[in-house]
Every structure is written in C-alpha cells, then in structure tokens.
Coordinates of C-alpha atoms and ligand atoms in Angstrom, one line a residue:
X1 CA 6.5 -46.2 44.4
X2 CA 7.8 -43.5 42.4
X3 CA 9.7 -44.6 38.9
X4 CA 10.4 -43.1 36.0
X5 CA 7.0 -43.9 34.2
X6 CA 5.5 -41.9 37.5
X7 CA 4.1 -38.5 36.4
X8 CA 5.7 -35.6 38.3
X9 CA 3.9 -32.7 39.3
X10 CA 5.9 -29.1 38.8
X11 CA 3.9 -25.7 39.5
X12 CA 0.5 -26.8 38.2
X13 CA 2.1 -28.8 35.4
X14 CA 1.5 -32.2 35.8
X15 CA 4.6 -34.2 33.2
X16 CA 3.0 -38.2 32.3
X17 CA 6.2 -39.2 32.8
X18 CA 10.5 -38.6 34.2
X19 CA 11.8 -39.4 30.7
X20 CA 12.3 -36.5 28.1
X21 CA 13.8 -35.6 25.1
X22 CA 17.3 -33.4 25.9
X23 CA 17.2 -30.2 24.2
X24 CA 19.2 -30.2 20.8
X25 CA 20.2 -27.7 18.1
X26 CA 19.1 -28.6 15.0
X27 CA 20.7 -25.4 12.8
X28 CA 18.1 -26.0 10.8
X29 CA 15.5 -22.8 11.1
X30 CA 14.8 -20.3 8.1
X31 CA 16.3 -17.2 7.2
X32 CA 14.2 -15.2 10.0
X33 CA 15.2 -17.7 12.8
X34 CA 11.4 -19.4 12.4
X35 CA 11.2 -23.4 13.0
X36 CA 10.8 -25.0 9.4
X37 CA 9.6 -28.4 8.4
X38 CA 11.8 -30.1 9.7
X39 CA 11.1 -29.2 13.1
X40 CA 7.7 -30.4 13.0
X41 CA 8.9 -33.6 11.6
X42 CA 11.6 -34.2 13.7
X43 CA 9.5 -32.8 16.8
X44 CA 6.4 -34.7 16.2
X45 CA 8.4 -38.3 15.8
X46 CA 9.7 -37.9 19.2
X47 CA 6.4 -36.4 21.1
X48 CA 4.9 -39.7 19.3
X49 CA 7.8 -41.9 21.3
X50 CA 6.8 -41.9 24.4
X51 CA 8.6 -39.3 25.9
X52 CA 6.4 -36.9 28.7
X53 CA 8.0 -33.8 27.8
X54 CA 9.9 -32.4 24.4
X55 CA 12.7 -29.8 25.2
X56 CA 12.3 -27.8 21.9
X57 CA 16.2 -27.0 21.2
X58 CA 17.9 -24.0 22.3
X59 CA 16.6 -20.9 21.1
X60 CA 17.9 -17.4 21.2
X61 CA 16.5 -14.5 23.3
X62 CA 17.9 -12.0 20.5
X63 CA 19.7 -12.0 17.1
X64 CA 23.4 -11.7 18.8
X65 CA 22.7 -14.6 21.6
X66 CA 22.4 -17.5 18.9
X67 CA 24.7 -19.6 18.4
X68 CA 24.6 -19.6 14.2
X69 CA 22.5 -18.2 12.0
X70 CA 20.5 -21.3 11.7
X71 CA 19.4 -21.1 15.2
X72 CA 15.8 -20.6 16.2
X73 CA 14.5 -17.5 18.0
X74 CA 11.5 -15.9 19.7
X75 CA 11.9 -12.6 19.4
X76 CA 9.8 -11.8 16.7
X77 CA 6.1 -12.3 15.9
X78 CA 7.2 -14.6 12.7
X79 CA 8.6 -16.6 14.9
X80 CA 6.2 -17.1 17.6
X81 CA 3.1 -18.2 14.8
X82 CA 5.9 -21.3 13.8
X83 CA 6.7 -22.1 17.7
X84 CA 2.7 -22.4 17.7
X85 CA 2.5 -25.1 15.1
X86 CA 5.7 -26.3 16.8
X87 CA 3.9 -26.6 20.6
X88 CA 0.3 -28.1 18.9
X89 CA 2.1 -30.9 17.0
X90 CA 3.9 -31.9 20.2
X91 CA 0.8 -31.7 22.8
X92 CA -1.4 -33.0 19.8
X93 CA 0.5 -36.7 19.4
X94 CA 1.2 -36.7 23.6
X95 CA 3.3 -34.9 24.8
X96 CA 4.2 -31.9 26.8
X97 CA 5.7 -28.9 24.4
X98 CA 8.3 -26.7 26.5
X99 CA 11.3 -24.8 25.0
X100 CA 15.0 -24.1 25.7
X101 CA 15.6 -20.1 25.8
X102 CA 19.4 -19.3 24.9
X103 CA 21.9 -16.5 25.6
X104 CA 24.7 -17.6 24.5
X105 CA 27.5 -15.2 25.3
X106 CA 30.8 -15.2 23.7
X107 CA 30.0 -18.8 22.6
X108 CA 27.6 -16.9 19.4
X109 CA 28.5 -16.5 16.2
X110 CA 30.1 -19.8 14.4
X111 CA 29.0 -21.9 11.6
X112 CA 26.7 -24.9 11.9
X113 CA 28.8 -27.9 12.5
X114 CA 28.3 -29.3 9.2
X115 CA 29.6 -27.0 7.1
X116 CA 33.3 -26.9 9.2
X117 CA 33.4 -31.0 9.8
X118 CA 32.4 -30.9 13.3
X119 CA 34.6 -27.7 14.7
X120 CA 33.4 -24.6 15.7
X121 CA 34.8 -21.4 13.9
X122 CA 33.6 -17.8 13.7
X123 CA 31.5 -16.5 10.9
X124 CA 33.4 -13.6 9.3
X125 CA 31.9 -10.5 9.7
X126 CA 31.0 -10.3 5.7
X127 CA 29.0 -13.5 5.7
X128 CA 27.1 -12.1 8.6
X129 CA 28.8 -13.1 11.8
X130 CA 28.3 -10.1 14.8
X131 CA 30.3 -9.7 18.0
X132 CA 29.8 -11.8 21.1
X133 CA 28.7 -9.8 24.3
X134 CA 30.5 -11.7 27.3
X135 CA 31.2 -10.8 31.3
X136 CA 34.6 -10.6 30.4
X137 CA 36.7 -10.1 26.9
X138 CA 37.8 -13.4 26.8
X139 CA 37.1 -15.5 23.6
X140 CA 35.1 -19.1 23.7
X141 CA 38.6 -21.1 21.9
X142 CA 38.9 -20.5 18.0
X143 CA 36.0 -18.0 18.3
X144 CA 35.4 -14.1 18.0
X145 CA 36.7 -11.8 21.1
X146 CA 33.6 -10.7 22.7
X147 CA 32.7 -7.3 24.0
X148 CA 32.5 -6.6 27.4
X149 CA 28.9 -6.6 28.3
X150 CA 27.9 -2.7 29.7
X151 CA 25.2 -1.9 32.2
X152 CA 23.0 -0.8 29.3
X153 CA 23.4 -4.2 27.5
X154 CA 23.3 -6.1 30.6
X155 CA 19.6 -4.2 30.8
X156 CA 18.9 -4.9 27.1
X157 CA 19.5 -8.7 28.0
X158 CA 17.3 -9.2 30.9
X159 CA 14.5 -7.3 28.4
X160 CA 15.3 -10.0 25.5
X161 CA 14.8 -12.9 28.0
X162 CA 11.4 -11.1 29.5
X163 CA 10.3 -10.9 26.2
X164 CA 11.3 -14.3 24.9
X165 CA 9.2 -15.7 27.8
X166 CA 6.1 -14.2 27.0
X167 CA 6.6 -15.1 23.7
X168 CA 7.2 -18.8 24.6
X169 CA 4.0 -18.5 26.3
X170 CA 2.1 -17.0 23.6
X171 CA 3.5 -20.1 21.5
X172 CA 1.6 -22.4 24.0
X173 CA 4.4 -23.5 25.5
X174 CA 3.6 -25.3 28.8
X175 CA 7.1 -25.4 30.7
X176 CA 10.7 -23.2 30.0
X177 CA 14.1 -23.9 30.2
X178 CA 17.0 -21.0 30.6
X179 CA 20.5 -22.7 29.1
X180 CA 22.6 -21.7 31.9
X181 CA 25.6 -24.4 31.0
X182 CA 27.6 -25.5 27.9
X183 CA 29.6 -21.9 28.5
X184 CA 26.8 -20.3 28.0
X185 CA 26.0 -16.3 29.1
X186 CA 24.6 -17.1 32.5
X187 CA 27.9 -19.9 32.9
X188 CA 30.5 -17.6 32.0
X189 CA 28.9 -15.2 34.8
X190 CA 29.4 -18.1 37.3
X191 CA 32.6 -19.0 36.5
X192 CA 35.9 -17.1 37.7
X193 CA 37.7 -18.5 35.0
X194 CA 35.0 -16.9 32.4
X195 CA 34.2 -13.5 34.6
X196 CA 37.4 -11.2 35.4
X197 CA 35.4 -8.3 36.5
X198 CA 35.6 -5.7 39.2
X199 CA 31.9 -4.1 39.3
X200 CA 28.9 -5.6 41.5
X201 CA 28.5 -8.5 38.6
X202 CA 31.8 -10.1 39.5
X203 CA 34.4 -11.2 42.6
X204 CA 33.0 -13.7 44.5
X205 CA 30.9 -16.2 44.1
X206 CA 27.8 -13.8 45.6
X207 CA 29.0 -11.2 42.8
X208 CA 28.7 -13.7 40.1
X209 CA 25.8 -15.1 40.7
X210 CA 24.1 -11.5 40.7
X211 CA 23.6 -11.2 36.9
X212 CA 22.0 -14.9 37.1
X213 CA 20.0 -14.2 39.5
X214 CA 18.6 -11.5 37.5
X215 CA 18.2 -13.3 34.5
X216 CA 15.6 -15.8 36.1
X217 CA 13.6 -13.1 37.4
X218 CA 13.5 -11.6 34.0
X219 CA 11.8 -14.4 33.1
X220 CA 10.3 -15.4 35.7
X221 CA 8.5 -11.7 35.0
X222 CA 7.5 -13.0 31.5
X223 CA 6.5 -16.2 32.2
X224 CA 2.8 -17.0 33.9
X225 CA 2.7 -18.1 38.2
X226 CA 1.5 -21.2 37.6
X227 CA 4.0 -22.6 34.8
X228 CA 7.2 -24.3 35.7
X229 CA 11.0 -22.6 34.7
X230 CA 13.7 -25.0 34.1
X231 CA 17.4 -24.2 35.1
X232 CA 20.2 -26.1 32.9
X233 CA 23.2 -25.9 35.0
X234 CA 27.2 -27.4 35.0
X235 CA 27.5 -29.3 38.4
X236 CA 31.1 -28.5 37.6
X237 CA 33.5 -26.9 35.3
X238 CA 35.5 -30.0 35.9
X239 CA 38.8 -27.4 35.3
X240 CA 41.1 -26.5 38.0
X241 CA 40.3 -23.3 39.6
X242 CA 36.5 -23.6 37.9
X243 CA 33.6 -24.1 39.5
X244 CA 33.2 -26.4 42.4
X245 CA 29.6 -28.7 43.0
X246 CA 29.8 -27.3 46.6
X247 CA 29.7 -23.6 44.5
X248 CA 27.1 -24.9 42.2
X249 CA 25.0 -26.4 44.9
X250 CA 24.9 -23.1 46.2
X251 CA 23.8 -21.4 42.8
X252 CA 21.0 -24.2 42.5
X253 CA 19.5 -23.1 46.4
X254 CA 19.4 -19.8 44.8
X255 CA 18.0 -20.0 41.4
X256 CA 15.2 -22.2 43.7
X257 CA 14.5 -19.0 45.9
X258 CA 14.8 -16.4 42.6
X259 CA 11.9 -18.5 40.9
X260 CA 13.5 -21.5 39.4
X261 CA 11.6 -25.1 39.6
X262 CA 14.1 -27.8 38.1
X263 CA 17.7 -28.1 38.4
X264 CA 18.4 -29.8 34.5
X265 CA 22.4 -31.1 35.3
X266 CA 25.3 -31.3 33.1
X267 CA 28.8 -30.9 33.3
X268 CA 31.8 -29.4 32.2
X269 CA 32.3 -27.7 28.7
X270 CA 33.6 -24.0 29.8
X271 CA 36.3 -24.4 27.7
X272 CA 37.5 -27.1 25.3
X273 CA 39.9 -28.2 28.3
X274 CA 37.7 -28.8 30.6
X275 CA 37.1 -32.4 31.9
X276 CA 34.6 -34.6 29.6
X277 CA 33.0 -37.1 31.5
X278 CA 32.0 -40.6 29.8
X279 CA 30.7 -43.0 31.9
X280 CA 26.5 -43.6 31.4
X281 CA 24.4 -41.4 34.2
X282 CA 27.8 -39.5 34.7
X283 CA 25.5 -36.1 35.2
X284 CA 22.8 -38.2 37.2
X285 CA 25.3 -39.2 39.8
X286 CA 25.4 -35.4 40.7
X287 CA 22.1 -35.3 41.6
X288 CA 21.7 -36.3 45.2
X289 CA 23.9 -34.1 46.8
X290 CA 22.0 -31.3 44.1
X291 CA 19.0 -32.6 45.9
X292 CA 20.5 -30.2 49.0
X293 CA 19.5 -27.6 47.3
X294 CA 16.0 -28.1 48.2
X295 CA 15.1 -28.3 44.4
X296 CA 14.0 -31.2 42.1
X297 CA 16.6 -32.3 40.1
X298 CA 16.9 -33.6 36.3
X299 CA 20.2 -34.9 34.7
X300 CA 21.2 -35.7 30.9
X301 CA 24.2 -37.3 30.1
X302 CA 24.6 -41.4 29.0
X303 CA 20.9 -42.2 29.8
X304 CA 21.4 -44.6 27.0
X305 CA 20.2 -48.5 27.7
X306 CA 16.3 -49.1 29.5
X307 CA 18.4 -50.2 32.8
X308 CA 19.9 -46.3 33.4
X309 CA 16.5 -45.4 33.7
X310 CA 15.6 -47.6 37.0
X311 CA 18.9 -46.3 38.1
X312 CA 18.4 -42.7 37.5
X313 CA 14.7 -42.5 38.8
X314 CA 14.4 -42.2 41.8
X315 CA 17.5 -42.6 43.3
X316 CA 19.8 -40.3 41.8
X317 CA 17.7 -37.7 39.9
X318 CA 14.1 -37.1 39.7
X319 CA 13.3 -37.4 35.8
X320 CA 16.0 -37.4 33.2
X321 CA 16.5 -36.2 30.1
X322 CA 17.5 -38.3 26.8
X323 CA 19.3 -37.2 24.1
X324 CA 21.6 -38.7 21.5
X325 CA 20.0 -42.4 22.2
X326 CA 16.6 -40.6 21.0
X327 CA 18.1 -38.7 17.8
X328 CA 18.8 -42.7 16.6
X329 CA 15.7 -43.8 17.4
X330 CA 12.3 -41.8 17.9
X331 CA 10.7 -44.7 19.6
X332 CA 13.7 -45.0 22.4
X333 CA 11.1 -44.4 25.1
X334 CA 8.3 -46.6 24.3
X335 CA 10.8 -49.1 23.4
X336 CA 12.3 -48.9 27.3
X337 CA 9.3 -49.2 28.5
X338 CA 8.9 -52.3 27.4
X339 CA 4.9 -52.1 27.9
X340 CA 2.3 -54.5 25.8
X341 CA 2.7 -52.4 22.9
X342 CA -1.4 -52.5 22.1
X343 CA -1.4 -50.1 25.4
X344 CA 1.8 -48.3 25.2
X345 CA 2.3 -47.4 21.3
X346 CA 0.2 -45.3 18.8
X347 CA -2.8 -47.4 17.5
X348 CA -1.9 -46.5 14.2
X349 CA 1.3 -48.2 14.7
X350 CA -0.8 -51.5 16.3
X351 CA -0.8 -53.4 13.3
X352 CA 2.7 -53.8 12.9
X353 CA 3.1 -56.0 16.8
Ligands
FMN401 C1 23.2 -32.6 18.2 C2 23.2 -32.1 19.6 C3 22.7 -30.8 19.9 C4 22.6 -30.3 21.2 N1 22.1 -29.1 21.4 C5 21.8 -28.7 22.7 C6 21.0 -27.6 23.0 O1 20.4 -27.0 22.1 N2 20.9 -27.2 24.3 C7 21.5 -28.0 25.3 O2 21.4 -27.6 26.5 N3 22.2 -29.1 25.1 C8 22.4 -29.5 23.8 N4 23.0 -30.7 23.6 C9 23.3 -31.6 24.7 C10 22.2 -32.6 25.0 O3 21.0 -31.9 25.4 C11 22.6 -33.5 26.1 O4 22.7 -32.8 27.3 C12 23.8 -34.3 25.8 O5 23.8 -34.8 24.5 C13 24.1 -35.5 26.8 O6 23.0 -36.3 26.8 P1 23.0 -37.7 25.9 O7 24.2 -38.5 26.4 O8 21.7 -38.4 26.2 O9 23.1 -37.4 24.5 C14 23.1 -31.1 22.2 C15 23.6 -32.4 22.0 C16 23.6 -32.9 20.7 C17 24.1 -34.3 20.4

C-alpha cells in the first residue's frame, strides 16, 4: 500500500519518499546571485530532516527574471561551482538535491521583504532595479510597468531557460522544477487577465498556452532524458474572469505531452485580489480531478500537522510538498514520521532519544 513514506519513482529517479521541502526564497545569495553560507546551512538542516527531496528555492534563468537582487541564479559559471556544494550537501546527509528555475515576469524587480516590512515595492532604477519583461504591459500591483515582451526576447527567454537547465545539471542536480504560478512569466501567459495580446502568444486558451508550451521544451532541450522536470502550476486564479481548473487541467495534459513529469499545485496569487485559500491541504484537494490529466500530481499548501499527510498521500495527491511547517522546524519530517528514532534519525543525533 502506497503512503507517503513509499518511494516514488519519476523518469529514472527513484524519490525515498512523497514528503518534500516546498521551494522558498531565501533573498539571501551574494552580490553575483551565487548561494552563500547560509544556503548550505539552511539546506543541509532540512536534507538531514527526513524529507526525500529538497526544492532548492526559486532561482532565476537571467539577471532581469529575479525577483530581487538577492535572488539566486544559474546563469553564470560562478554560480553553478556554489549550486555544486549546494546539490553535494543535500545528496550527502540524504536527500535528493533538485532546484526551482524562475522567470519571473513583471513580478521582478522589488526589494527583499525585510527591508519594506513585508510589502513588495520596486527597486528604483538608481539602486539597481531593471524593467520587467511581461506578455502584456500591465504592472504586478505597486510594482514597475513591464515591457511588452518582443519575438526577439521571447527567443532570448527560452535560451536563458535552456541554459539554466544544463547548468542545473552541471550542478548535480537530480530533478528540476519550472515556477509556472505565483504570477509568474509562464502564469501571466495563461492567464487572460495577465495576457491582452493579439499575436499567436495570446487569445484563447490554445494561444496562451503556446509560449508555455515552449518554455518546457526549452528546457526539456537542456535537461538530460532520463531526469524528471517539475511543473509548479495555479489550479486556479481564484479571480473572476481568471483561470478556470477545467482550463488548468487542460494546461497540465499538455505540459504532460511537451515533456513535463509532475504537476507541483498551488493556487491563486495573480494579483493581490485574487482569492487566498486557508484551510490545511486546500491545494491537495485539487489534485484528483488534476489526476485527469494523466500526470502525477504534487500539492503545497497547509501540509502542516503528521495527520495531512495520510490525508494527502494517496488519496488526493501523490507526494506533497512542505513548506512554512519545515522553516520552524528542520526536523518536521522525521518528527511525523513518528518512526523508532534509533532507525529513522541521524546516528549522530541518537544519543539524545
Ligand atoms: C518564505 C517563503 C518563500 C517562498 N518562496 C517560494 C519560491 O521560491 N517558489 C515557490 O514556488 N513558492 C515559494 N513559496 C511558497 C511555498 O513554496 C509554499 O507553496 C507555500 O508556503 C504553501 O505551503 P506551506 O503552507 O506548507 O507553507 C514561499 C513561501 C514562503 C513562506
């Protein structure tokens, strides 16, 4: 009987277990967007906790598709030899290493969260901030108005993301994930309410999905046969006139047939309006009628107390992913578990039960 200590098997990645660590910006990289000390710390605590895969945080695909300056990357070489010590501390105390690639669109360019009390604003062009490239000139809230993304830098995108894959393989990476919600670049070309335009990346729901579509192959080009690509995508905009789950099961069949392994669910956050769901498992309870799609399904979202988990896995999803409930406590997962912890804990740690 499948649960969620049951490894699952995804291209010729075999995970030890369905409960992983939920990708989460840190803003904490150097100057040159390499991971820093912290991310080995912070990293190797939670690879040590039990959890069978760690989503390194999203990380951008270029310079102008962070989200702050603090952001990771791997786009350069700098960055890859830190992403390398990143990946071995992870697979070295247990875990699986695979990263989060980000474009993120018109949602680029603000402070880190700390340094405004929690709200996003722009970072003014003389401190360094740069212009968002979007589907559609139409600014993330308080942010900066983004440029209308041209053929030419639609081409220069699907490059960055080729490239960012082979350098997340070069890292020693063993599984990626493309950020495709959160009003994100590859959500704001989904939604109608993000993506007013008239050429062959916009109109209906087959127009919009068109860019997408590319963007997985782009890294599906960069990324090796037998390694496993995540998709992170809204099961809704939860905002009237937004996307529908009956549209987003539709985009889930066809990230499946472009080359996509995982449907990773969350919801909502186009805009600041949109609908913010807080009941526990609320993105989990998406995931059978995502299971249509003919794809395996993973969900964040209020996986918070051990029970969610036996409610999650199998029924509604088939591994989730843990995130705020792990940033308090490293040990969340060994601790749900609830295994003899001589077996289930690090021997060094022994001692101390
Ligand atoms: C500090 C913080 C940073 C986050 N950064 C990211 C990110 O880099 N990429 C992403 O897809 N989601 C990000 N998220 C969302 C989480 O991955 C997760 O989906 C969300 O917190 C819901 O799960 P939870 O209730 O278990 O925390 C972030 C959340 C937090 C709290």
């Amino acid at each position: 009987m499948t649960t969620p200590w049951t490894p699952i098997r995804l291209r010729d990645l075999s995970v030890p277990n369905r409960v992983w660590l939920s990708p989460m910006c840190q803003y904490s990289a150097d100057r040159d967007g390499a991971p820093t000390d912290w991310h080995l710390a912070h990293y190797g605590a939670r690879a040590a906790g039990g959890v069978g895969m760690v989503v390194v945080e999203c990380t951008g695909v270029a310079p102008d598709m962070r989200t702050t300056s603090r952001d990771l990357g791997l786009y350069t070489d700098e960055q890859v030899a830190g992403h390398r010590r990143l990946a071995d501390v992870i697979r070295s105390v247990g875990s699986i290493p695979a990263v989060q690639l980000g474009a993120a669109g018109r949602k680029s360019s603000h402070g880190v969260p700390w340094d405004n009390a929690g709200t996003r604003s722009p970072i003014p062009p003389e401190d360094g901030g740069w212009q968002p490239l979007a589907p559609s000139p139409i600014p993330f809230a308080g942010l900066a108005l983004p440029a209308e993304m041209s053929t030419k830098d639609g081409t220069r995108v699907l490059e960055d993301l080729e490239r960012s894959a082979r350098n997340a393989h070069r890292a020693g990476y063993e599984a990626l994930e493309l950020h495709g919600a959160n009003g994100y670049l590859l959500h704001e070309f989904l939604s109608p309410l993000a993506n007013h335009r008239t050429d062959a990346w916009g109109g209906d729901l087959a127009g919009r999905l068109r860019f997408p579509l590319r963007m997985i192959e782009a890294l599906r080009a960069g990324w090796p046969e037998d390694k496993p690509l995540l998709v992170r995508l809204p099961a809704a905009d939860l905002l009237e006139d937004g996307l529908t789950e009956d549209d987003m099961v539709t985009v889930a069949a066809a990230m499946g047939g472009a080359g996509a392994d995982l449907i990773d669910l969350v919801s909502g956050a186009l805009t600041p309006k949109a609908l913010r769901l807080t009941e526990p498992l609320h993105n989990a309870r998406f995931g059978p009628r995502f299971r249509a799609a003919g794809v395996p399904v993973a969900a964040s979202g209020l996986v918070s107390e051990p029970h969610h988990l036996d409610e999650a896995v199998p029924g509604l999803v088939d591994a989730v992913l843990v995130g705020r409930a792990i940033l308090r406590d490293p040990y969340w997962a060994l601790r749900a578990r609830g295994a003899d912890p001589r077996e289930s804990w690090p021997k060094q740690y022994h001692r101390a039960f």
